[in-house]
Amino acid sequence: MKIRTNKFQKGFTIIEVMIVLAIAGVIIAAVLIAVPQLQKNQRNSSRRAILGRVKTEIDNYIGNNNGTVPSSNAFASSNNCSSATPGTFVTKYLNPTSSFTDPNGSAVSYCVWSAAGNLPANASGSTAAAVMYAAGHICSGESLDTTGTSRQYAVAIGLEGGATYCLDNQ
């Protein structure tokens, strides 16, 4: 008489379970590292879009005023982004109360960027995005260059991570 033995056992070995858990851990770690960076990039893209819209309105102003760029006073009252009040250009062309909202949910502030190479006070440390304007300047990377003419301007906005995004009409 033959005795049958069942050599097949149901279930997983401990090693198989540990391999699956290790793979799951690697996937979770990758997601936890990637998601905050993706969110930061999305917020910075929104800030770049805000600056692009501001630049478009400045170009509209220039077209309506025979090539004259807005004066610094027409843009904002001071170079302190936390306390500057919007000037006549901002209130007429940008409608600051409803048009622009920072990705963090705060209203965008406006200030004058007057010193080449330096950001205005509270421009990058504020909780809301600050649009900085400099008449007679052009961008030089993330800072201002003083070689601009009276018909040139630069606008910039601070990004997360300490960078500055600058556009000009050069």
CSV table of N, CA and C in Angstrom, one decimal:
chain,number,residue,atom,x,y,z
A,1,MET,N,0.8,-1.2,0.0
A,1,MET,CA,0.0,0.0,0.0
A,1,MET,C,0.9,1.2,0.0
A,2,LYS,N,0.5,2.2,-0.9
A,2,LYS,CA,1.2,3.4,-1.0
A,2,LYS,C,0.7,4.4,0.0
A,3,ILE,N,1.6,5.2,0.6
A,3,ILE,CA,1.2,6.3,1.5
A,3,ILE,C,1.4,7.6,0.7
A,4,ARG,N,0.4,8.3,0.7
A,4,ARG,CA,0.5,9.6,0.0
A,4,ARG,C,0.9,10.7,1.0
A,5,THR,N,1.9,11.4,0.5
A,5,THR,CA,2.3,12.6,1.4
A,5,THR,C,2.0,13.9,0.5
A,6,ASN,N,1.5,14.8,1.1
A,6,ASN,CA,1.2,16.1,0.5
A,6,ASN,C,2.4,17.0,0.7
A,7,LYS,N,3.2,17.2,-0.3
A,7,LYS,CA,4.4,18.1,-0.2
A,7,LYS,C,4.1,19.6,-0.4
A,8,PHE,N,2.9,19.9,-0.9
A,8,PHE,CA,2.5,21.3,-1.1
A,8,PHE,C,1.8,21.9,0.1
A,9,GLN,N,2.4,23.0,0.6
A,9,GLN,CA,1.8,23.7,1.7
A,9,GLN,C,1.3,25.0,1.2
A,10,LYS,N,0.2,25.4,1.7
A,10,LYS,CA,-0.4,26.7,1.3
A,10,LYS,C,0.1,27.8,2.2
A,11,GLY,N,0.3,29.1,1.6
A,11,GLY,CA,0.8,30.2,2.3
A,11,GLY,C,2.1,30.7,1.8
A,12,PHE,N,2.6,31.8,2.4
A,12,PHE,CA,3.8,32.4,2.0
A,12,PHE,C,4.9,32.2,3.0
A,13,THR,N,6.1,32.1,2.6
A,13,THR,CA,7.2,32.0,3.5
A,13,THR,C,7.5,33.4,4.1
A,14,ILE,N,8.2,33.4,5.2
A,14,ILE,CA,8.6,34.7,5.8
A,14,ILE,C,9.4,35.5,4.9
A,15,ILE,N,10.3,34.9,4.2
A,15,ILE,CA,11.1,35.7,3.2
A,15,ILE,C,10.3,36.4,2.2
A,16,GLU,N,9.3,35.7,1.6
A,16,GLU,CA,8.5,36.3,0.6
A,16,GLU,C,7.7,37.5,1.1
A,17,VAL,N,7.2,37.3,2.3
A,17,VAL,CA,6.5,38.4,3.0
A,17,VAL,C,7.4,39.6,3.2
A,18,MET,N,8.6,39.4,3.7
A,18,MET,CA,9.5,40.5,3.9
A,18,MET,C,10.0,41.2,2.6
A,19,ILE,N,10.1,40.4,1.5
A,19,ILE,CA,10.4,41.1,0.3
A,19,ILE,C,9.3,42.0,-0.2
A,20,VAL,N,8.1,41.5,-0.1
A,20,VAL,CA,6.9,42.4,-0.4
A,20,VAL,C,6.9,43.6,0.4
A,21,LEU,N,7.1,43.5,1.7
A,21,LEU,CA,7.1,44.6,2.6
A,21,LEU,C,8.2,45.6,2.3
A,22,ALA,N,9.4,45.1,2.0
A,22,ALA,CA,10.5,46.0,1.6
A,22,ALA,C,10.2,46.7,0.4
A,23,ILE,N,9.6,46.1,-0.6
A,23,ILE,CA,9.3,46.8,-1.9
A,23,ILE,C,8.2,47.9,-1.6
A,24,ALA,N,7.2,47.5,-0.8
A,24,ALA,CA,6.2,48.5,-0.4
A,24,ALA,C,6.8,49.7,0.3
A,25,GLY,N,7.8,49.4,1.2
A,25,GLY,CA,8.4,50.5,1.9
A,25,GLY,C,9.2,51.4,1.0
A,26,VAL,N,9.9,50.9,0.0
A,26,VAL,CA,10.6,51.7,-0.9
A,26,VAL,C,9.6,52.6,-1.7
A,27,ILE,N,8.5,52.0,-2.2
A,27,ILE,CA,7.5,52.8,-2.9
A,27,ILE,C,7.0,53.9,-2.1
A,28,ILE,N,6.6,53.6,-0.8
A,28,ILE,CA,6.1,54.7,0.1
A,28,ILE,C,7.1,55.8,0.3
A,29,ALA,N,8.3,55.4,0.5
A,29,ALA,CA,9.4,56.4,0.7
A,29,ALA,C,9.6,57.3,-0.5
A,30,ALA,N,9.5,56.7,-1.7
A,30,ALA,CA,9.7,57.5,-2.9
A,30,ALA,C,8.5,58.5,-3.0
A,31,VAL,N,7.3,58.0,-2.7
A,31,VAL,CA,6.1,58.9,-2.8
A,31,VAL,C,6.3,60.1,-1.8
A,32,LEU,N,6.7,59.7,-0.6
A,32,LEU,CA,6.8,60.8,0.5
A,32,LEU,C,7.8,61.8,0.2
A,33,ILE,N,8.9,61.4,-0.6
A,33,ILE,CA,9.9,62.3,-1.0
A,33,ILE,C,9.5,63.2,-2.2
A,34,ALA,N,8.8,62.5,-3.1
A,34,ALA,CA,8.4,63.2,-4.4
A,34,ALA,C,7.3,64.2,-4.2
A,35,VAL,N,6.3,63.9,-3.5
A,35,VAL,CA,5.0,64.7,-3.4
A,35,VAL,C,5.3,66.1,-2.9
A,36,PRO,N,6.0,66.3,-1.9
A,36,PRO,CA,6.2,67.7,-1.5
A,36,PRO,C,7.0,68.6,-2.5
A,37,GLN,N,7.9,67.9,-3.2
A,37,GLN,CA,8.7,68.6,-4.3
A,37,GLN,C,7.7,69.0,-5.4
A,38,LEU,N,6.8,68.1,-5.8
A,38,LEU,CA,5.9,68.3,-6.8
A,38,LEU,C,4.9,69.5,-6.5
A,39,GLN,N,4.5,69.5,-5.2
A,39,GLN,CA,3.6,70.6,-4.7
A,39,GLN,C,4.3,71.9,-4.8
A,40,LYS,N,5.6,71.9,-4.3
A,40,LYS,CA,6.4,73.2,-4.4
A,40,LYS,C,6.5,73.7,-5.8
A,41,ASN,N,6.8,72.8,-6.7
A,41,ASN,CA,7.0,73.1,-8.1
A,41,ASN,C,5.7,73.7,-8.7
A,42,GLN,N,4.6,73.1,-8.3
A,42,GLN,CA,3.3,73.6,-8.8
A,42,GLN,C,3.0,75.0,-8.2
A,43,ARG,N,3.3,75.3,-6.9
A,43,ARG,CA,3.1,76.6,-6.4
A,43,ARG,C,4.0,77.6,-7.1
A,44,ASN,N,5.3,77.2,-7.4
A,44,ASN,CA,6.2,78.1,-8.1
A,44,ASN,C,5.7,78.4,-9.5
A,45,SER,N,5.1,77.4,-10.1
A,45,SER,CA,4.6,77.6,-11.5
A,45,SER,C,3.4,78.6,-11.5
A,46,SER,N,2.6,78.5,-10.4
A,46,SER,CA,1.5,79.5,-10.3
A,46,SER,C,2.1,80.9,-10.1
A,47,ARG,N,3.2,81.0,-9.3
A,47,ARG,CA,3.8,82.4,-9.1
A,47,ARG,C,4.4,82.9,-10.4
A,48,ARG,N,5.0,82.0,-11.2
A,48,ARG,CA,5.5,82.4,-12.5
A,48,ARG,C,4.4,82.9,-13.4
A,49,ALA,N,3.2,82.2,-13.4
A,49,ALA,CA,2.1,82.6,-14.2
A,49,ALA,C,1.6,84.0,-13.8
A,50,ILE,N,1.5,84.2,-12.4
A,50,ILE,CA,1.1,85.6,-11.9
A,50,ILE,C,2.0,86.6,-12.5
A,51,LEU,N,3.3,86.4,-12.5
A,51,LEU,CA,4.3,87.4,-13.0
A,51,LEU,C,4.1,87.6,-14.5
A,52,GLY,N,3.8,86.5,-15.2
A,52,GLY,CA,3.6,86.6,-16.7
A,52,GLY,C,2.4,87.5,-16.9
A,53,ARG,N,1.3,87.4,-16.1
A,53,ARG,CA,0.1,88.2,-16.3
A,53,ARG,C,0.4,89.7,-16.0
A,54,VAL,N,1.2,89.9,-14.9
A,54,VAL,CA,1.6,91.3,-14.6
A,54,VAL,C,2.4,91.9,-15.7
A,55,LYS,N,3.4,91.1,-16.3
A,55,LYS,CA,4.2,91.6,-17.4
A,55,LYS,C,3.3,92.0,-18.6
A,56,THR,N,2.3,91.2,-18.8
A,56,THR,CA,1.4,91.5,-19.9
A,56,THR,C,0.6,92.8,-19.7
A,57,GLU,N,0.2,93.0,-18.5
A,57,GLU,CA,-0.5,94.3,-18.2
A,57,GLU,C,0.4,95.5,-18.3
A,58,ILE,N,1.7,95.3,-17.9
A,58,ILE,CA,2.7,96.4,-18.0
A,58,ILE,C,2.9,96.7,-19.5
A,59,ASP,N,3.0,95.7,-20.3
A,59,ASP,CA,3.1,95.9,-21.8
A,59,ASP,C,1.9,96.6,-22.3
A,60,ASN,N,0.7,96.2,-21.8
A,60,ASN,CA,-0.5,96.9,-22.2
A,60,ASN,C,-0.5,98.4,-21.9
A,61,TYR,N,0.0,98.7,-20.7
A,61,TYR,CA,0.2,100.1,-20.2
A,61,TYR,C,1.1,100.8,-21.1
A,62,ILE,N,2.3,100.2,-21.5
A,62,ILE,CA,3.2,100.8,-22.4
A,62,ILE,C,2.6,101.1,-23.7
A,63,GLY,N,1.8,100.2,-24.2
A,63,GLY,CA,1.2,100.4,-25.5
A,63,GLY,C,0.2,101.6,-25.5
A,64,ASN,N,-0.5,101.7,-24.3
A,64,ASN,CA,-1.5,102.8,-24.2
A,64,ASN,C,-0.9,104.2,-23.9
A,65,ASN,N,0.4,104.2,-23.5
A,65,ASN,CA,1.0,105.4,-23.1
A,65,ASN,C,2.3,105.8,-23.9
A,66,ASN,N,2.2,105.5,-25.2
A,66,ASN,CA,3.3,105.9,-26.1
A,66,ASN,C,4.7,105.4,-25.7
A,67,GLY,N,4.8,104.2,-25.2
A,67,GLY,CA,6.0,103.6,-24.9
A,67,GLY,C,6.6,103.9,-23.6
A,68,THR,N,5.9,104.6,-22.8
A,68,THR,CA,6.4,105.0,-21.4
A,68,THR,C,6.0,103.9,-20.4
A,69,VAL,N,7.0,103.5,-19.7
A,69,VAL,CA,6.8,102.4,-18.7
A,69,VAL,C,6.2,103.1,-17.4
A,70,PRO,N,5.5,102.3,-16.6
A,70,PRO,CA,4.9,102.9,-15.4
A,70,PRO,C,6.0,103.4,-14.5
A,71,SER,N,5.8,104.5,-13.8
A,71,SER,CA,6.8,104.9,-12.8
A,71,SER,C,6.8,104.0,-11.6
A,72,SER,N,7.8,104.1,-10.8
A,72,SER,CA,7.8,103.3,-9.6
A,72,SER,C,6.7,103.6,-8.7
A,73,ASN,N,6.4,104.9,-8.5
A,73,ASN,CA,5.2,105.3,-7.7
A,73,ASN,C,3.9,104.9,-8.2
A,74,ALA,N,3.8,104.7,-9.5
A,74,ALA,CA,2.5,104.2,-10.1
A,74,ALA,C,2.4,102.7,-9.8
A,75,PHE,N,3.5,102.1,-9.5
A,75,PHE,CA,3.4,100.6,-9.2
A,75,PHE,C,3.1,100.4,-7.7
A,76,ALA,N,3.9,101.0,-6.9
A,76,ALA,CA,3.7,100.8,-5.4
A,76,ALA,C,4.3,101.9,-4.7
A,77,SER,N,3.9,102.1,-3.4
A,77,SER,CA,4.3,103.2,-2.6
A,77,SER,C,5.7,103.1,-2.0
A,78,SER,N,6.2,101.9,-1.9
A,78,SER,CA,7.6,101.8,-1.3
A,78,SER,C,8.2,100.4,-1.7
A,79,ASN,N,9.4,100.2,-1.2
A,79,ASN,CA,10.1,99.0,-1.4
A,79,ASN,C,9.9,98.0,-0.3
A,80,ASN,N,9.1,98.2,0.6
A,80,ASN,CA,8.7,97.3,1.7
A,80,ASN,C,7.5,96.5,1.3
A,81,CYS,N,7.7,95.3,0.9
A,81,CYS,CA,6.5,94.5,0.3
A,81,CYS,C,5.4,94.2,1.3
A,82,SER,N,5.7,94.3,2.6
A,82,SER,CA,4.7,94.0,3.6
A,82,SER,C,3.8,95.2,3.8
A,83,SER,N,4.3,96.4,3.6
A,83,SER,CA,3.5,97.6,3.9
A,83,SER,C,3.2,98.5,2.7
A,84,ALA,N,3.8,98.2,1.6
A,84,ALA,CA,3.5,99.1,0.4
A,84,ALA,C,2.1,99.0,-0.1
A,85,THR,N,1.6,100.2,-0.4
A,85,THR,CA,0.2,100.2,-1.0
A,85,THR,C,0.3,100.2,-2.5
A,86,PRO,N,-0.6,99.6,-3.2
A,86,PRO,CA,-0.6,99.5,-4.7
A,86,PRO,C,-0.7,100.9,-5.3
A,87,GLY,N,0.0,101.2,-6.3
A,87,GLY,CA,-0.1,102.5,-7.0
A,87,GLY,C,-1.2,102.5,-8.0
A,88,THR,N,-1.3,103.6,-8.8
A,88,THR,CA,-2.4,103.8,-9.7
A,88,THR,C,-2.3,102.8,-10.9
A,89,PHE,N,-1.1,102.4,-11.3
A,89,PHE,CA,-1.0,101.4,-12.3
A,89,PHE,C,-1.6,100.1,-11.9
A,90,VAL,N,-1.3,99.7,-10.6
A,90,VAL,CA,-1.8,98.4,-10.1
A,90,VAL,C,-3.3,98.4,-10.0
A,91,THR,N,-3.8,99.5,-9.4
A,91,THR,CA,-5.3,99.5,-9.2
A,91,THR,C,-6.0,99.6,-10.5
A,92,LYS,N,-5.5,100.2,-11.5
A,92,LYS,CA,-6.2,100.4,-12.8
A,92,LYS,C,-6.0,99.1,-13.7
A,93,TYR,N,-4.8,98.6,-13.8
A,93,TYR,CA,-4.5,97.5,-14.7
A,93,TYR,C,-4.6,96.1,-14.1
A,94,LEU,N,-4.3,96.0,-12.8
A,94,LEU,CA,-4.2,94.7,-12.2
A,94,LEU,C,-5.4,94.4,-11.2
A,95,ASN,N,-6.2,95.4,-10.8
A,95,ASN,CA,-7.3,95.1,-9.9
A,95,ASN,C,-6.8,94.2,-8.7
A,96,PRO,N,-6.0,94.8,-7.8
A,96,PRO,CA,-5.3,94.0,-6.8
A,96,PRO,C,-6.2,93.2,-5.8
A,97,THR,N,-7.5,93.6,-5.7
A,97,THR,CA,-8.3,93.0,-4.7
A,97,THR,C,-8.9,91.6,-5.2
A,98,SER,N,-8.9,91.4,-6.5
A,98,SER,CA,-9.5,90.2,-7.0
A,98,SER,C,-8.7,89.4,-8.0
A,99,SER,N,-7.8,90.0,-8.6
A,99,SER,CA,-7.1,89.3,-9.8
A,99,SER,C,-6.1,88.3,-9.3
A,100,PHE,N,-5.2,88.6,-8.4
A,100,PHE,CA,-4.1,87.7,-8.1
A,100,PHE,C,-4.1,87.2,-6.7
A,101,THR,N,-4.1,85.9,-6.6
A,101,THR,CA,-4.0,85.3,-5.2
A,101,THR,C,-2.8,84.3,-5.3
A,102,ASP,N,-2.0,84.4,-4.2
A,102,ASP,CA,-0.8,83.6,-4.1
A,102,ASP,C,-1.3,82.1,-3.9
A,103,PRO,N,-0.5,81.1,-4.4
A,103,PRO,CA,-0.9,79.7,-4.2
A,103,PRO,C,-1.2,79.3,-2.8
A,104,ASN,N,-0.7,80.1,-1.8
A,104,ASN,CA,-1.0,79.8,-0.4
A,104,ASN,C,-2.3,80.4,0.0
A,105,GLY,N,-3.0,81.2,-0.8
A,105,GLY,CA,-4.3,81.7,-0.5
A,105,GLY,C,-4.3,83.2,-0.1
A,106,SER,N,-3.2,83.8,0.0
A,106,SER,CA,-3.1,85.2,0.4
A,106,SER,C,-3.1,86.1,-0.9
A,107,ALA,N,-3.5,87.4,-0.7
A,107,ALA,CA,-3.4,88.3,-1.8
A,107,ALA,C,-2.0,88.6,-2.1
A,108,VAL,N,-1.7,88.8,-3.4
A,108,VAL,CA,-0.4,89.2,-3.8
A,108,VAL,C,-0.1,90.6,-3.4
A,109,SER,N,1.1,90.9,-3.0
A,109,SER,CA,1.5,92.3,-2.6
A,109,SER,C,2.4,92.8,-3.7
A,110,TYR,N,2.5,94.1,-3.7
A,110,TYR,CA,3.3,94.8,-4.8
A,110,TYR,C,4.3,95.8,-4.1
A,111,CYS,N,5.5,95.8,-4.7
A,111,CYS,CA,6.5,96.8,-4.1
A,111,CYS,C,7.5,97.1,-5.2
A,112,VAL,N,8.3,98.1,-4.9
A,112,VAL,CA,9.3,98.7,-5.8
A,112,VAL,C,10.6,98.0,-5.6
A,113,TRP,N,11.3,97.6,-6.6
A,113,TRP,CA,12.6,97.0,-6.5
A,113,TRP,C,13.6,98.0,-7.1
A,114,SER,N,14.3,98.7,-6.2
A,114,SER,CA,15.1,99.8,-6.7
A,114,SER,C,16.6,99.6,-6.6
A,115,ALA,N,17.1,98.7,-5.8
A,115,ALA,CA,18.5,98.5,-5.6
A,115,ALA,C,19.0,97.3,-6.5
A,116,ALA,N,19.9,97.6,-7.4
A,116,ALA,CA,20.4,96.5,-8.2
A,116,ALA,C,21.0,95.4,-7.4
A,117,GLY,N,20.6,94.1,-7.7
A,117,GLY,CA,21.1,93.0,-7.0
A,117,GLY,C,20.5,92.7,-5.6
A,118,ASN,N,19.7,93.5,-5.1
A,118,ASN,CA,19.1,93.2,-3.8
A,118,ASN,C,17.6,93.2,-3.9
A,119,LEU,N,17.0,92.2,-3.1
A,119,LEU,CA,15.5,92.1,-3.1
A,119,LEU,C,15.0,93.2,-2.1
A,120,PRO,N,13.8,93.7,-2.4
A,120,PRO,CA,13.2,94.6,-1.4
A,120,PRO,C,13.0,94.0,-0.1
A,121,ALA,N,12.7,94.8,0.9
A,121,ALA,CA,12.5,94.3,2.3
A,121,ALA,C,11.3,93.4,2.3
A,122,ASN,N,11.4,92.3,2.9
A,122,ASN,CA,10.3,91.3,3.1
A,122,ASN,C,9.7,90.7,1.8
A,123,ALA,N,10.5,90.8,0.7
A,123,ALA,CA,10.0,90.2,-0.5
A,123,ALA,C,10.0,88.7,-0.6
A,124,SER,N,11.0,88.1,0.0
A,124,SER,CA,11.1,86.6,-0.1
A,124,SER,C,10.6,86.0,1.2
A,125,GLY,N,10.5,86.7,2.3
A,125,GLY,CA,10.2,86.1,3.5
A,125,GLY,C,8.7,86.3,3.9
A,126,SER,N,8.0,86.9,3.1
A,126,SER,CA,6.5,87.1,3.4
A,126,SER,C,5.8,85.9,3.1
A,127,THR,N,4.6,85.8,3.7
A,127,THR,CA,3.8,84.6,3.5
A,127,THR,C,3.1,84.6,2.1
A,128,ALA,N,2.8,85.8,1.6
A,128,ALA,CA,2.2,85.9,0.2
A,128,ALA,C,3.3,86.3,-0.8
A,129,ALA,N,3.0,86.0,-2.0
A,129,ALA,CA,3.9,86.3,-3.1
A,129,ALA,C,3.9,87.9,-3.2
A,130,ALA,N,5.1,88.4,-3.5
A,130,ALA,CA,5.3,89.8,-3.7
A,130,ALA,C,5.9,90.0,-5.1
A,131,VAL,N,5.1,90.8,-5.8
A,131,VAL,CA,5.5,91.2,-7.2
A,131,VAL,C,6.4,92.5,-7.0
A,132,MET,N,7.6,92.4,-7.5
A,132,MET,CA,8.5,93.5,-7.4
A,132,MET,C,8.7,94.1,-8.8
A,133,TYR,N,8.8,95.5,-8.8
A,133,TYR,CA,8.9,96.2,-10.1
A,133,TYR,C,10.1,97.2,-10.1
A,134,ALA,N,10.8,97.2,-11.2
A,134,ALA,CA,11.9,98.2,-11.3
A,134,ALA,C,11.9,98.8,-12.6
A,135,ALA,N,11.6,100.1,-12.7
A,135,ALA,CA,11.6,100.9,-13.9
A,135,ALA,C,13.1,101.2,-14.2
A,136,GLY,N,13.4,101.2,-15.5
A,136,GLY,CA,14.8,101.5,-15.9
A,136,GLY,C,15.8,100.5,-15.7
A,137,HIS,N,15.4,99.3,-15.4
A,137,HIS,CA,16.3,98.2,-15.1
A,137,HIS,C,16.0,97.0,-16.0
A,138,ILE,N,16.9,96.0,-16.1
A,138,ILE,CA,16.6,94.8,-16.8
A,138,ILE,C,17.1,93.6,-15.8
A,139,CYS,N,16.7,92.4,-16.1
A,139,CYS,CA,17.0,91.3,-15.3
A,139,CYS,C,18.5,90.8,-15.6
A,140,SER,N,19.1,90.4,-14.6
A,140,SER,CA,20.4,89.8,-14.7
A,140,SER,C,20.4,88.5,-13.9
A,141,GLY,N,19.8,87.5,-14.5
A,141,GLY,CA,19.6,86.2,-13.8
A,141,GLY,C,18.5,86.5,-12.8
A,142,GLU,N,18.7,86.3,-11.5
A,142,GLU,CA,17.7,86.5,-10.5
A,142,GLU,C,17.8,87.9,-9.8
A,143,SER,N,18.7,88.8,-10.4
A,143,SER,CA,18.8,90.1,-9.8
A,143,SER,C,18.7,91.2,-10.9
A,144,LEU,N,18.8,92.4,-10.5
A,144,LEU,CA,18.7,93.6,-11.4
A,144,LEU,C,20.0,94.0,-12.0
A,145,ASP,N,19.9,94.5,-13.2
A,145,ASP,CA,21.1,95.1,-13.8
A,145,ASP,C,20.8,96.5,-14.1
A,146,THR,N,21.7,97.4,-13.8
A,146,THR,CA,21.4,98.9,-13.9
A,146,THR,C,21.6,99.4,-15.3
A,147,THR,N,21.9,98.5,-16.3
A,147,THR,CA,22.1,99.0,-17.6
A,147,THR,C,20.9,99.2,-18.4
A,148,GLY,N,19.7,99.2,-17.8
A,148,GLY,CA,18.4,99.4,-18.5
A,148,GLY,C,18.3,100.8,-18.9
A,149,THR,N,17.4,101.1,-19.9
A,149,THR,CA,17.0,102.4,-20.3
A,149,THR,C,15.7,102.9,-19.7
A,150,SER,N,15.3,104.1,-20.0
A,150,SER,CA,14.1,104.6,-19.4
A,150,SER,C,12.9,103.9,-19.9
A,151,ARG,N,13.0,103.2,-21.0
A,151,ARG,CA,11.9,102.5,-21.6
A,151,ARG,C,11.9,101.0,-21.3
A,152,GLN,N,12.7,100.6,-20.4
A,152,GLN,CA,12.8,99.2,-19.9
A,152,GLN,C,12.3,99.0,-18.5
A,153,TYR,N,12.0,97.8,-18.2
A,153,TYR,CA,11.5,97.5,-16.8
A,153,TYR,C,11.8,96.1,-16.5
A,154,ALA,N,11.8,95.8,-15.3
A,154,ALA,CA,12.0,94.4,-14.8
A,154,ALA,C,10.9,94.1,-13.7
A,155,VAL,N,10.3,92.9,-13.7
A,155,VAL,CA,9.4,92.5,-12.7
A,155,VAL,C,9.9,91.2,-12.2
A,156,ALA,N,9.7,90.9,-10.9
A,156,ALA,CA,10.2,89.7,-10.3
A,156,ALA,C,9.3,89.2,-9.2
A,157,ILE,N,9.4,88.0,-8.9
A,157,ILE,CA,8.6,87.4,-7.8
A,157,ILE,C,9.4,86.3,-7.1
A,158,GLY,N,9.3,86.3,-5.8
A,158,GLY,CA,10.1,85.3,-5.0
A,158,GLY,C,9.4,83.9,-5.1
A,159,LEU,N,10.3,82.9,-5.2
A,159,LEU,CA,9.8,81.5,-5.3
A,159,LEU,C,10.2,80.8,-4.0
A,160,GLU,N,9.5,79.7,-3.8
A,160,GLU,CA,9.9,78.9,-2.6
A,160,GLU,C,11.3,78.3,-2.9
A,161,GLY,N,12.0,78.2,-1.8
A,161,GLY,CA,13.4,77.8,-1.9
A,161,GLY,C,14.4,78.9,-2.0
A,162,GLY,N,13.9,80.2,-2.0
A,162,GLY,CA,14.8,81.3,-2.0
A,162,GLY,C,15.1,81.8,-3.4
A,163,ALA,N,14.7,81.2,-4.4
A,163,ALA,CA,15.0,81.7,-5.8
A,163,ALA,C,14.1,82.9,-6.1
A,164,THR,N,14.5,83.7,-7.1
A,164,THR,CA,13.7,84.8,-7.7
A,164,THR,C,13.5,84.6,-9.1
A,165,TYR,N,12.3,84.8,-9.6
A,165,TYR,CA,11.9,84.7,-11.0
A,165,TYR,C,11.8,86.1,-11.6
A,166,CYS,N,12.6,86.4,-12.6
A,166,CYS,CA,12.7,87.8,-13.1
A,166,CYS,C,12.3,87.8,-14.6
A,167,LEU,N,11.5,88.8,-15.0
A,167,LEU,CA,11.2,89.0,-16.4
A,167,LEU,C,11.4,90.5,-16.7
A,168,ASP,N,11.8,90.8,-17.9
A,168,ASP,CA,12.0,92.2,-18.3
A,168,ASP,C,11.5,92.3,-19.8
A,169,ASN,N,11.5,93.5,-20.3
A,169,ASN,CA,11.1,93.8,-21.7
A,169,ASN,C,12.3,94.0,-22.6
A,170,GLN,N,13.4,93.4,-22.3
A,170,GLN,CA,14.6,93.6,-23.1
A,170,GLN,C,14.4,92.8,-24.4
